PDB file of C-alpha atoms and ligand atoms in Angstrom:
ATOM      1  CA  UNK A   3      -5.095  86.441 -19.084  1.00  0.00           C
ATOM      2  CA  UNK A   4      -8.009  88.486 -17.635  1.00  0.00           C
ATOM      3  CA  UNK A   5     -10.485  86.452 -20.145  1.00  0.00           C
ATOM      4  CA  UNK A   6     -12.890  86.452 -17.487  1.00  0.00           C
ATOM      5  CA  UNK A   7     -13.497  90.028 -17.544  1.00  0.00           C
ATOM      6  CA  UNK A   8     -17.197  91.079 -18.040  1.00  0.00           C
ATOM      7  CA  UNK A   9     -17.771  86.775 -17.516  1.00  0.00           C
ATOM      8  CA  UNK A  10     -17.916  86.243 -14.292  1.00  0.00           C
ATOM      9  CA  UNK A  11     -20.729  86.695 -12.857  1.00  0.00           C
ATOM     10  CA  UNK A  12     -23.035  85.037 -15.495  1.00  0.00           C
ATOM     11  CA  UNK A  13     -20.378  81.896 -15.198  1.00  0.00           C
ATOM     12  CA  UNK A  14     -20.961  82.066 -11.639  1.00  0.00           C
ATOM     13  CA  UNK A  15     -25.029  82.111 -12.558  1.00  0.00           C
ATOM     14  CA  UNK A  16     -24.429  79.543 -14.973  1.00  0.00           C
ATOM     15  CA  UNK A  17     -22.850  77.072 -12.438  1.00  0.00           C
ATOM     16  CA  UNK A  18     -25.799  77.894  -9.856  1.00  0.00           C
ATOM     17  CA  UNK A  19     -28.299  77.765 -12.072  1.00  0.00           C
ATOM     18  CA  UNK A  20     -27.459  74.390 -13.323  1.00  0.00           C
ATOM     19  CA  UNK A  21     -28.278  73.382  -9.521  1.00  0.00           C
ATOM     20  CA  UNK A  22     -24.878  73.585  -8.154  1.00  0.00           C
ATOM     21  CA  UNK A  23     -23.222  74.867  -5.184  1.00  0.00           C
ATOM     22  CA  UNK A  24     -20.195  77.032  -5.659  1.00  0.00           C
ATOM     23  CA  UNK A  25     -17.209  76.994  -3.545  1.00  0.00           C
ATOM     24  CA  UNK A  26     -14.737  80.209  -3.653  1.00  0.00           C
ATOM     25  CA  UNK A  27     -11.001  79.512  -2.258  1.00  0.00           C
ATOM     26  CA  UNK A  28      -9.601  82.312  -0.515  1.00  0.00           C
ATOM     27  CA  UNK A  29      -6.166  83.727  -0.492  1.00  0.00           C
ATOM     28  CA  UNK A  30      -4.923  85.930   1.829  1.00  0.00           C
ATOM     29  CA  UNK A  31      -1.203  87.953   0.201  1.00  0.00           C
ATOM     30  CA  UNK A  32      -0.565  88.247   3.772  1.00  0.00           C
ATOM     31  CA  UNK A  33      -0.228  84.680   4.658  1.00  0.00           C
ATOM     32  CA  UNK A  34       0.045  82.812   1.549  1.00  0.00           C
ATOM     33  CA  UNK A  35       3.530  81.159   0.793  1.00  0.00           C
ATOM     34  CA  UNK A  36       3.866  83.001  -2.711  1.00  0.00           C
ATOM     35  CA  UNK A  37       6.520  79.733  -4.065  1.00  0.00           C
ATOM     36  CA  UNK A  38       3.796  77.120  -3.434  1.00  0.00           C
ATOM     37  CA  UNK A  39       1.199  79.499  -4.751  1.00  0.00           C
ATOM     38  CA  UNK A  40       1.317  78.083  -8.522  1.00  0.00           C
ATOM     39  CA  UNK A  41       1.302  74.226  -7.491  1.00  0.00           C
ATOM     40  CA  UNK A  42      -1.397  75.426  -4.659  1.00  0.00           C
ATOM     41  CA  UNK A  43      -3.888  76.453  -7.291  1.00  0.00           C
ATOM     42  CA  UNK A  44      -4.018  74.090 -10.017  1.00  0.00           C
ATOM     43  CA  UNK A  45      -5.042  71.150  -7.228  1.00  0.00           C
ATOM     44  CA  UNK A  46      -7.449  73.581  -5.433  1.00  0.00           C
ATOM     45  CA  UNK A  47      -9.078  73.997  -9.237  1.00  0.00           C
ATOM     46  CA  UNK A  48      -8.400  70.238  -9.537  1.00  0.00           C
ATOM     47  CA  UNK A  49     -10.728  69.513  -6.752  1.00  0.00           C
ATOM     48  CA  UNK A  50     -13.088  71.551  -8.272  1.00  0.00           C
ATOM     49  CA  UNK A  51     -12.963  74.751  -6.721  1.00  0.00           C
ATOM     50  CA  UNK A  52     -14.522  77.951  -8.542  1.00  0.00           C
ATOM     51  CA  UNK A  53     -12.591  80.618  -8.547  1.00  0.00           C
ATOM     52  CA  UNK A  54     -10.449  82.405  -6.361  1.00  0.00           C
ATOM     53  CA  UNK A  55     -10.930  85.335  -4.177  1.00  0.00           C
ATOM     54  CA  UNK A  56      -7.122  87.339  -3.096  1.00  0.00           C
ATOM     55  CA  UNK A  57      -7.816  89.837   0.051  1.00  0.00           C
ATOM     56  CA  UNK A  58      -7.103  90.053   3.633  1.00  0.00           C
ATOM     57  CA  UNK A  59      -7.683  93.033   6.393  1.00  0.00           C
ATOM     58  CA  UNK A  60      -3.915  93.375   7.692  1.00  0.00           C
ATOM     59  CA  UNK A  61      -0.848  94.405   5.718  1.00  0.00           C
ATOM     60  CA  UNK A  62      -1.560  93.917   2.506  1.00  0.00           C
ATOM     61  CA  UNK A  63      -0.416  96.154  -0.277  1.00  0.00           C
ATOM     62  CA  UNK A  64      -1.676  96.184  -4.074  1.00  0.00           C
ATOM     63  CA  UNK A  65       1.448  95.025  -4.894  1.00  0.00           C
ATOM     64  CA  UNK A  66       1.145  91.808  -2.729  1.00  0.00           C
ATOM     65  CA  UNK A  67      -2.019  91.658  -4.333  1.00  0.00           C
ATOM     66  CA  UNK A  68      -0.866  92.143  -7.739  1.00  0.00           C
ATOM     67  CA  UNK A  69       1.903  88.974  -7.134  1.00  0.00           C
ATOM     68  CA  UNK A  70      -1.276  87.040  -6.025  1.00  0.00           C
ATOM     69  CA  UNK A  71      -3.073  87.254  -8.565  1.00  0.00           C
ATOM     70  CA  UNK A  72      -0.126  86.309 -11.097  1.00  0.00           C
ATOM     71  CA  UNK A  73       0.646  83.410  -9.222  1.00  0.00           C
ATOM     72  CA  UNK A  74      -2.852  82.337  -9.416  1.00  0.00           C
ATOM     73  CA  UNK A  75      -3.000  82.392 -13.351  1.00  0.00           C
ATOM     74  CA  UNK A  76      -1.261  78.510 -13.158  1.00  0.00           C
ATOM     75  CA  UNK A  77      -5.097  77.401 -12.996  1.00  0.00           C
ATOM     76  CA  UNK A  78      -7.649  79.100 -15.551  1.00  0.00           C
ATOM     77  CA  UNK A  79      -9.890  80.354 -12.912  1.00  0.00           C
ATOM     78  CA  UNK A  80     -11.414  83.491 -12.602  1.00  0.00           C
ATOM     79  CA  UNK A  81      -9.444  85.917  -9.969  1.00  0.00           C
ATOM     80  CA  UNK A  82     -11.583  87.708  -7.697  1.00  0.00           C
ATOM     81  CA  UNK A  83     -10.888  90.841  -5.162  1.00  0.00           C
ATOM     82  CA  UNK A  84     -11.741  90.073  -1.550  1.00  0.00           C
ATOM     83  CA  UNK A  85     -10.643  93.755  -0.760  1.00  0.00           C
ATOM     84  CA  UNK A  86     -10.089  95.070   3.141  1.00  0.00           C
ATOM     85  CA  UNK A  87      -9.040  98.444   1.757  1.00  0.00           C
ATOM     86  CA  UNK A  88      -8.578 100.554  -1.109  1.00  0.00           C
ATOM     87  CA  UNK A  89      -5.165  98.715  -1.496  1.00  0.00           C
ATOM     88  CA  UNK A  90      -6.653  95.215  -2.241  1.00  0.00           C
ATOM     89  CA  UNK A  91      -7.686  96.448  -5.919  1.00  0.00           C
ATOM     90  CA  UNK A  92      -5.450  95.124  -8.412  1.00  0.00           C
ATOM     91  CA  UNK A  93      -5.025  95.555 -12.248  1.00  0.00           C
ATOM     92  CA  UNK A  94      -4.525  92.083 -12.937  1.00  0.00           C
ATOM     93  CA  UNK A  95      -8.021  90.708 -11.508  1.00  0.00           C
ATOM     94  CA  UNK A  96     -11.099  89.736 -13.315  1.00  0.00           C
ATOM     95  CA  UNK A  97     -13.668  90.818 -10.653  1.00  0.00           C
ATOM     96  CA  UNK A  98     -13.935  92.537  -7.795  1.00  0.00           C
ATOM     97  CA  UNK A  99     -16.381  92.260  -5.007  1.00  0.00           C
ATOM     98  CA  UNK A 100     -17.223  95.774  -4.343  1.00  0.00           C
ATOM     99  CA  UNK A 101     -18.163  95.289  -0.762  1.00  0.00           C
ATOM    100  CA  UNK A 102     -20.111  97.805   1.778  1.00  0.00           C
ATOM    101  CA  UNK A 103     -19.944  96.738   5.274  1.00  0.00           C
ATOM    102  CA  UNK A 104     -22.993  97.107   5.887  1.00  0.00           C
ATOM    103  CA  UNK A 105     -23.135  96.849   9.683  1.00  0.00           C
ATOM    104  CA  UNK A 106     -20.038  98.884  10.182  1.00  0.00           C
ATOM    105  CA  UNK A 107     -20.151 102.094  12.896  1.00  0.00           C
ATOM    106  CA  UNK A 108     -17.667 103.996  10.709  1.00  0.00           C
ATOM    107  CA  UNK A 109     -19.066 105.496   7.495  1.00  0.00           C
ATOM    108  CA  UNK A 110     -15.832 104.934   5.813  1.00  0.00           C
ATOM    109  CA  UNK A 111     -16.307 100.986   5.430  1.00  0.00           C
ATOM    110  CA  UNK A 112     -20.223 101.446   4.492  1.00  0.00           C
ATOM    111  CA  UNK A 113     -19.437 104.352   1.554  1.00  0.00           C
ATOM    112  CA  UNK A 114     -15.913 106.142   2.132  1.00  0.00           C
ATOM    113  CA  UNK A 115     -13.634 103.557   0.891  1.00  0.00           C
ATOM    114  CA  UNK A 116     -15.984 103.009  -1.922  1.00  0.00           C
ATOM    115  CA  UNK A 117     -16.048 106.563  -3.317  1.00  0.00           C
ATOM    116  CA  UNK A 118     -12.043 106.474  -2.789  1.00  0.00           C
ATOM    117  CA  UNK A 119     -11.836 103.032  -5.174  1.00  0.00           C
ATOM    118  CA  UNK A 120     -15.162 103.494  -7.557  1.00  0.00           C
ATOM    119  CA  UNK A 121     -13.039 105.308 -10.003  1.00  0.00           C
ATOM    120  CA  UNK A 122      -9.761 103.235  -9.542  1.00  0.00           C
ATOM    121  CA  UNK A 123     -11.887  99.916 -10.444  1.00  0.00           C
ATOM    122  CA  UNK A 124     -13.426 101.499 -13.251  1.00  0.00           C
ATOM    123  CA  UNK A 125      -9.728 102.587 -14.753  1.00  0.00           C
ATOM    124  CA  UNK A 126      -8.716  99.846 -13.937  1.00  0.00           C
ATOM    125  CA  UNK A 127     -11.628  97.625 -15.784  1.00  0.00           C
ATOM    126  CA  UNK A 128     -12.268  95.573 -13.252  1.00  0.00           C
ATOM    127  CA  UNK A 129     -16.124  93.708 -13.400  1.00  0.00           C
ATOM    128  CA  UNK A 130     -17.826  94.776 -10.751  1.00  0.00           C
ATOM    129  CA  UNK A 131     -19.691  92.346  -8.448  1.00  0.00           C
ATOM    130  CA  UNK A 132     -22.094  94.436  -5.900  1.00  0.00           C
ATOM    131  CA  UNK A 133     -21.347  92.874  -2.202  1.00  0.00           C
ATOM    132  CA  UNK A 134     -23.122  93.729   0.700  1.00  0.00           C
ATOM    133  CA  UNK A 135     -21.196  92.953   3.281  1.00  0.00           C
ATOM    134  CA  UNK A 136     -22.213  91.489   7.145  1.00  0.00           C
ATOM    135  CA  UNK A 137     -20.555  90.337   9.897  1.00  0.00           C
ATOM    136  CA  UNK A 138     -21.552  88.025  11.834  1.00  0.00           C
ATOM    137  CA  UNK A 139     -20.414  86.695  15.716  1.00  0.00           C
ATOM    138  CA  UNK A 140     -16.462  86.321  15.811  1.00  0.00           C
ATOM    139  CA  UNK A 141     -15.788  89.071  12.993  1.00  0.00           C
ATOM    140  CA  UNK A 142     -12.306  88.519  13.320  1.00  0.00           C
ATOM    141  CA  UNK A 143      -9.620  90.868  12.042  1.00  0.00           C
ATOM    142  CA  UNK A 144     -12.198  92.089   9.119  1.00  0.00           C
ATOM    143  CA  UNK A 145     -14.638  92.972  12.242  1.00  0.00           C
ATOM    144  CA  UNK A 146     -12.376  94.600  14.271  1.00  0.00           C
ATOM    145  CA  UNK A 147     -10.606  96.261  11.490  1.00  0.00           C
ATOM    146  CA  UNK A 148     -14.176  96.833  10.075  1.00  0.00           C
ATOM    147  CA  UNK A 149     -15.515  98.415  12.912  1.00  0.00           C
ATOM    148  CA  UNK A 150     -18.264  96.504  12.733  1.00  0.00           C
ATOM    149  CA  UNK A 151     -21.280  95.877  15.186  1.00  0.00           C
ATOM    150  CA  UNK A 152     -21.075  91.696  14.365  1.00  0.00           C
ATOM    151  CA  UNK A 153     -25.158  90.687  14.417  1.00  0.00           C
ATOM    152  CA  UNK A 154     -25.355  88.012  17.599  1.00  0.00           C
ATOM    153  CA  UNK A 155     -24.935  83.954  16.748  1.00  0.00           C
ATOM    154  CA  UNK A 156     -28.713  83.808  17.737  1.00  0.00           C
ATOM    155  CA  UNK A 157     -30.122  86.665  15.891  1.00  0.00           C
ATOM    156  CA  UNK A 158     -31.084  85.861  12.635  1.00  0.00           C
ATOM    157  CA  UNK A 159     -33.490  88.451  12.283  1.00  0.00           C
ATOM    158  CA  UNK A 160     -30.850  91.281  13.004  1.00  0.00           C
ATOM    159  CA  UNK A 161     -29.147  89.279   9.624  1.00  0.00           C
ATOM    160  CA  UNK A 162     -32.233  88.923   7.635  1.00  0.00           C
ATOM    161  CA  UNK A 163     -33.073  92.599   7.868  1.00  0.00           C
ATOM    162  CA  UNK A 164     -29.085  93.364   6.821  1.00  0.00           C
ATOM    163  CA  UNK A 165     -29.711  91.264   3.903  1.00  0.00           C
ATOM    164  CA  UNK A 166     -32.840  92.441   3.133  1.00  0.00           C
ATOM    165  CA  UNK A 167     -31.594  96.337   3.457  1.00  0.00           C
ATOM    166  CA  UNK A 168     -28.564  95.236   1.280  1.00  0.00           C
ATOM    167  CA  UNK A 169     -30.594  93.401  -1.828  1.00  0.00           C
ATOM    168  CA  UNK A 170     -32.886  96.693  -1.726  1.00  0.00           C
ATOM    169  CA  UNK A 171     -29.950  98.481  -1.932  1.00  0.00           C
ATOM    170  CA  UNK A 172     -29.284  96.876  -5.083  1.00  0.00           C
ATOM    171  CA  UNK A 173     -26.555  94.468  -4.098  1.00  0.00           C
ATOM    172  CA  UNK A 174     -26.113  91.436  -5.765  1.00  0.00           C
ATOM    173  CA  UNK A 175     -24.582  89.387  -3.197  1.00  0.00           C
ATOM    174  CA  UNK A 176     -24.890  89.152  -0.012  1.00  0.00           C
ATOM    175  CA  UNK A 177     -21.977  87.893   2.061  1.00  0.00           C
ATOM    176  CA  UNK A 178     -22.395  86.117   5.562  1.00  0.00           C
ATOM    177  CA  UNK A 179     -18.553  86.614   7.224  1.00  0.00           C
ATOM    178  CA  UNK A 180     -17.688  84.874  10.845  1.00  0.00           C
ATOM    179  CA  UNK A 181     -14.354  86.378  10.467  1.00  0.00           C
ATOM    180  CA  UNK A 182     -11.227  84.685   8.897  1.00  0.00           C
ATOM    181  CA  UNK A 183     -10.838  81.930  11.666  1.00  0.00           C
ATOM    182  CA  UNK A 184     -14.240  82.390  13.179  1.00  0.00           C
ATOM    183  CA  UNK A 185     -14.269  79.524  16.160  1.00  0.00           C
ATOM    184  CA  UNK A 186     -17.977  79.243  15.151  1.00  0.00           C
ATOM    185  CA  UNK A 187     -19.048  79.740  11.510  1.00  0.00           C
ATOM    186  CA  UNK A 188     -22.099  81.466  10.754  1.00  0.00           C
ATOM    187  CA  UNK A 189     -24.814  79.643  11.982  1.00  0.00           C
ATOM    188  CA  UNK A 190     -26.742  77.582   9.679  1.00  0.00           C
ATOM    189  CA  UNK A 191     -30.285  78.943  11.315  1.00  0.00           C
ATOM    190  CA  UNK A 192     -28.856  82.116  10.320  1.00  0.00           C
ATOM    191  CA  UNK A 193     -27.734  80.807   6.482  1.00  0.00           C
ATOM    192  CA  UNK A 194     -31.340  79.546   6.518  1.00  0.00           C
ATOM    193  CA  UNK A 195     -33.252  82.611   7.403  1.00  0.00           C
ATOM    194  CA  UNK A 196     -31.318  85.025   5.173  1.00  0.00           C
ATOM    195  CA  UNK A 197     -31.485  82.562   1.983  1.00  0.00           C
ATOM    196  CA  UNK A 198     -35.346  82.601   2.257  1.00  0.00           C
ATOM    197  CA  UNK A 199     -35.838  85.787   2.548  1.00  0.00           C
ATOM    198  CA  UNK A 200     -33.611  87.173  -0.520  1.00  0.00           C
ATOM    199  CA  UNK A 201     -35.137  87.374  -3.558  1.00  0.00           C
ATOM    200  CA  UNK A 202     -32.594  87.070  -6.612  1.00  0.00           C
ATOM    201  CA  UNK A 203     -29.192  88.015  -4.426  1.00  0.00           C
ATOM    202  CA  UNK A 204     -26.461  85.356  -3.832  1.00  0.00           C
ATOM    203  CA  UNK A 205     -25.647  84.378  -0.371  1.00  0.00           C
ATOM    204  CA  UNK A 206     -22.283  83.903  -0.048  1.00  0.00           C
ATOM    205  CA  UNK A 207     -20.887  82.774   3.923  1.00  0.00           C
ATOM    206  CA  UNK A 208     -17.745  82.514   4.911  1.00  0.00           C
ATOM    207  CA  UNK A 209     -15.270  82.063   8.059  1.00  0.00           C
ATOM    208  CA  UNK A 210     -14.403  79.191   9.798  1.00  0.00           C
ATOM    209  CA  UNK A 211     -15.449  77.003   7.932  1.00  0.00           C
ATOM    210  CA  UNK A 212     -12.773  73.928   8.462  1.00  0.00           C
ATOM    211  CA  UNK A 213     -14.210  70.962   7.833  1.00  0.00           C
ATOM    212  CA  UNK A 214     -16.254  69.144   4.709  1.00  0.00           C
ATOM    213  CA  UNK A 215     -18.847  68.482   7.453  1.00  0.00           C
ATOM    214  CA  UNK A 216     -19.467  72.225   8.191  1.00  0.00           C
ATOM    215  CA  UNK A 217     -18.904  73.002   4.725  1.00  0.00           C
ATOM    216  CA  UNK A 218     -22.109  70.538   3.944  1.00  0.00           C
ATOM    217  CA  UNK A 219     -24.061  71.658   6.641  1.00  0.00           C
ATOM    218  CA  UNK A 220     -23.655  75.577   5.498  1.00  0.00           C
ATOM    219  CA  UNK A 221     -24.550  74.285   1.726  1.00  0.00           C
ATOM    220  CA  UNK A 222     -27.542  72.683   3.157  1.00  0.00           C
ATOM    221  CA  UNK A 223     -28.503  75.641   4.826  1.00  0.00           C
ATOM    222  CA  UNK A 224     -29.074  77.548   1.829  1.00  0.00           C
ATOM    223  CA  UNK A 225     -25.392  79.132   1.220  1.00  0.00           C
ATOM    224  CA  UNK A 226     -24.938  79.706  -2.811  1.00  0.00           C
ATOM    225  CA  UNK A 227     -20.854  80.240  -2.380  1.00  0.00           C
ATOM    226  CA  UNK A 228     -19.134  79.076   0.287  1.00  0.00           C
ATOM    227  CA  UNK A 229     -16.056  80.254   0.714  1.00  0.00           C
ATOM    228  CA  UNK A 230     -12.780  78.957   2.478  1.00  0.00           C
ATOM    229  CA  UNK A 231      -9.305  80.575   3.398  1.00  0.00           C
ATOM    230  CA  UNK A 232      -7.633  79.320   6.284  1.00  0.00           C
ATOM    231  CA  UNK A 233      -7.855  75.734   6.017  1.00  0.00           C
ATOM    232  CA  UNK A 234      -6.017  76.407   2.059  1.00  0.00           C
ATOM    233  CA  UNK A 235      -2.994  77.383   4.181  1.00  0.00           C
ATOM    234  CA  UNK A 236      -3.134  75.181   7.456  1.00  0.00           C
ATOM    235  CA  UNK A 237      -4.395  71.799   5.420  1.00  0.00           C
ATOM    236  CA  UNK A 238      -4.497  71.534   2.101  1.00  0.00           C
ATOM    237  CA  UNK A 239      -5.404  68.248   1.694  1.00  0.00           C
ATOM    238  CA  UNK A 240      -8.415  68.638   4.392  1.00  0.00           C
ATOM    239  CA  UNK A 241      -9.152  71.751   1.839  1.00  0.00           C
ATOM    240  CA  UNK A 242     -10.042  69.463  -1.138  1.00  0.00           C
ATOM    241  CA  UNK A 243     -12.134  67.177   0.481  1.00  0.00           C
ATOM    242  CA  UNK A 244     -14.701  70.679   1.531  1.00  0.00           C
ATOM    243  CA  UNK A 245     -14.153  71.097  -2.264  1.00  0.00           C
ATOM    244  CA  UNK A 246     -15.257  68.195  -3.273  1.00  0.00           C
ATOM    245  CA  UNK A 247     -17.572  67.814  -0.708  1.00  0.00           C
ATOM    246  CA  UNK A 248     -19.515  71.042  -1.361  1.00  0.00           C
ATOM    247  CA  UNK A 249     -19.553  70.286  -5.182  1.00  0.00           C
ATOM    248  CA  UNK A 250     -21.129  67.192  -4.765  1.00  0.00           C
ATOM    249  CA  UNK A 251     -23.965  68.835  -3.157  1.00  0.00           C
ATOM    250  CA  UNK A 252     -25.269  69.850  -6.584  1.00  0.00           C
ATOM    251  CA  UNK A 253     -25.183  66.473  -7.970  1.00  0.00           C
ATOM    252  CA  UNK A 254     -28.668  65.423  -6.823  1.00  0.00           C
ATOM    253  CA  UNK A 255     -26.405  62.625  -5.237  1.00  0.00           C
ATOM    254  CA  UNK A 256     -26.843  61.760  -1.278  1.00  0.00           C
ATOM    255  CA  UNK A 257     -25.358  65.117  -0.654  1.00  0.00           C
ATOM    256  CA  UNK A 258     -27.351  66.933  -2.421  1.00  0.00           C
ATOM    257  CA  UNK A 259     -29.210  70.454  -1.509  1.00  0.00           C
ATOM    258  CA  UNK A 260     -32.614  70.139  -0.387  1.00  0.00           C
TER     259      UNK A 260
HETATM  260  C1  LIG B 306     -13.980  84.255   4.130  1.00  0.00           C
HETATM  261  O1  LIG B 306     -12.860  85.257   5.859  1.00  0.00           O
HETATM  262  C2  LIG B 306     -13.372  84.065   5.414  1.00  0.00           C
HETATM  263  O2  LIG B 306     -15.216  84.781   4.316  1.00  0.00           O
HETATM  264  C3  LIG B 306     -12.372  82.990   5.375  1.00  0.00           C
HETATM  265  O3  LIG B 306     -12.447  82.424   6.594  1.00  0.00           O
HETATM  266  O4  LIG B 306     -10.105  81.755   6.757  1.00  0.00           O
HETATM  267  O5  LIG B 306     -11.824  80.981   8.410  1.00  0.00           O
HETATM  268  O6  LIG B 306     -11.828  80.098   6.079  1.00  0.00           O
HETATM  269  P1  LIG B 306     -11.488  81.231   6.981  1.00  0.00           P
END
């Protein structure tokens, strides 16, 4: 338990580094059925998935959370915070992403709920992964929630700057978000754009991303994590093949990244 700590982000390095793409596996406390939770993630880490990533934007409490993140010790994966709030941190994590959002309208989701948590993750020990944060099109309940101004499907620039702003910043990752159930995941012109302009961040996109073909086509892009949450839930099986799909893409196989 919590042998990741202080590890995670160099394993993540490690895995990219080695020319791999890395795939993330979402869990939301709010939605997840917590008895198949155990079963659930030893075949997502079976079909090669990551690590996972426990959050959601609507009633969830650290407690849920803290259940989560038990029920996810069945596979030997790191456990990572995906927090909405200040009560997604939990104890029992390895990492956190500790997320501004950056295109929010409300202060409190760029900084406020930061300086609230900053010395609850440190008590708690979590490792601290720097996120910044952008929504993108749909935004979803994280958008609305979020109050966020989501940057247009057909504005990549309006991203690239976001990114840019955030790696200056000092953020270490940089995380693309349609919005949990995004109709339309972020476009791939948009993955594109914001992956050559970074220098050393990680891009990390997420949200509606349903199918191994989108999956691929997001990898292709540029995308250094992709992440899914929805599909876990709604198909598991469908799930495993966007596993396995996007780890093939670092196999200098057919499917490879350009
Ligand atoms: C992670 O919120 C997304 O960035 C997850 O989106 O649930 O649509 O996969 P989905």
């Amino acid at each position: 338990m919590r042998l990741w700590r202080g590890k995670v982000a160099k394993y993540i390095e490690e895995k990219l580094g080695s020319g791999g793409v890395v795939h993330f596996s979402l869990v939301d406390p709010a939605k997840i059925d917590l008895a198949k939770l155990p079963k659930l993630a030893e075949e997502l880490a079976e079909a090669g998935t990551d690590a996972f990533l426990v959050g959601g934007s609507l009633a969830v409490s650290e407690s849920d959370v803290d259940v989560v993140v038990e029920g996810l010790r069945a596979s030997a994966l790191p456990v990572i915070l995906f927090p909405g709030n200040v009560n997604g941190i939990s104890r029992k994590a390895d990492a956190i992403l500790f997320m501004s959002l950056l295109n929010s309208d409300d202060v409190y989701y760029v900084t406020g709920a930061q300086v609230t948590a900053a010395p609850i993750v440190r008590r708690y020990g979590l490792e601290v992964l720097p996120t910044a944060y952008i929504i993108v099109g749909y935004g979803g309940a994280a958008g609305f929630i979020g109050r966020a101004r989501p940057i247009p499907y057909d504005k990549p620039e309006l991203a690239v700057a976001y990114a840019i702003a955030g790696e200056m910043l000092g953020m270490k990752f940089i995380y693309l978000e349609a919005g949990s159930g995004a109709p339309r995941p972020v476009p791939p012109q948009t993955v594109s754009c914001v992956k050559k302009s970074l220098v050393r961040a990680k891009l990390i996109v997420g949200g509606g991303i349903r199918s191994p073909e989108i999956a691929e086509e997001i990898a292709r892009a540029g995308a250094d994590i992709v992440v899914t949450g929805n599909v876990i839930e709604d198909d598991v099986s469908k799930a495993k093949r966007i596993i396995k799909k996007v780890k093939e893409m670092g196999k200098g196989g057919q499917g490879s990244k350009a």
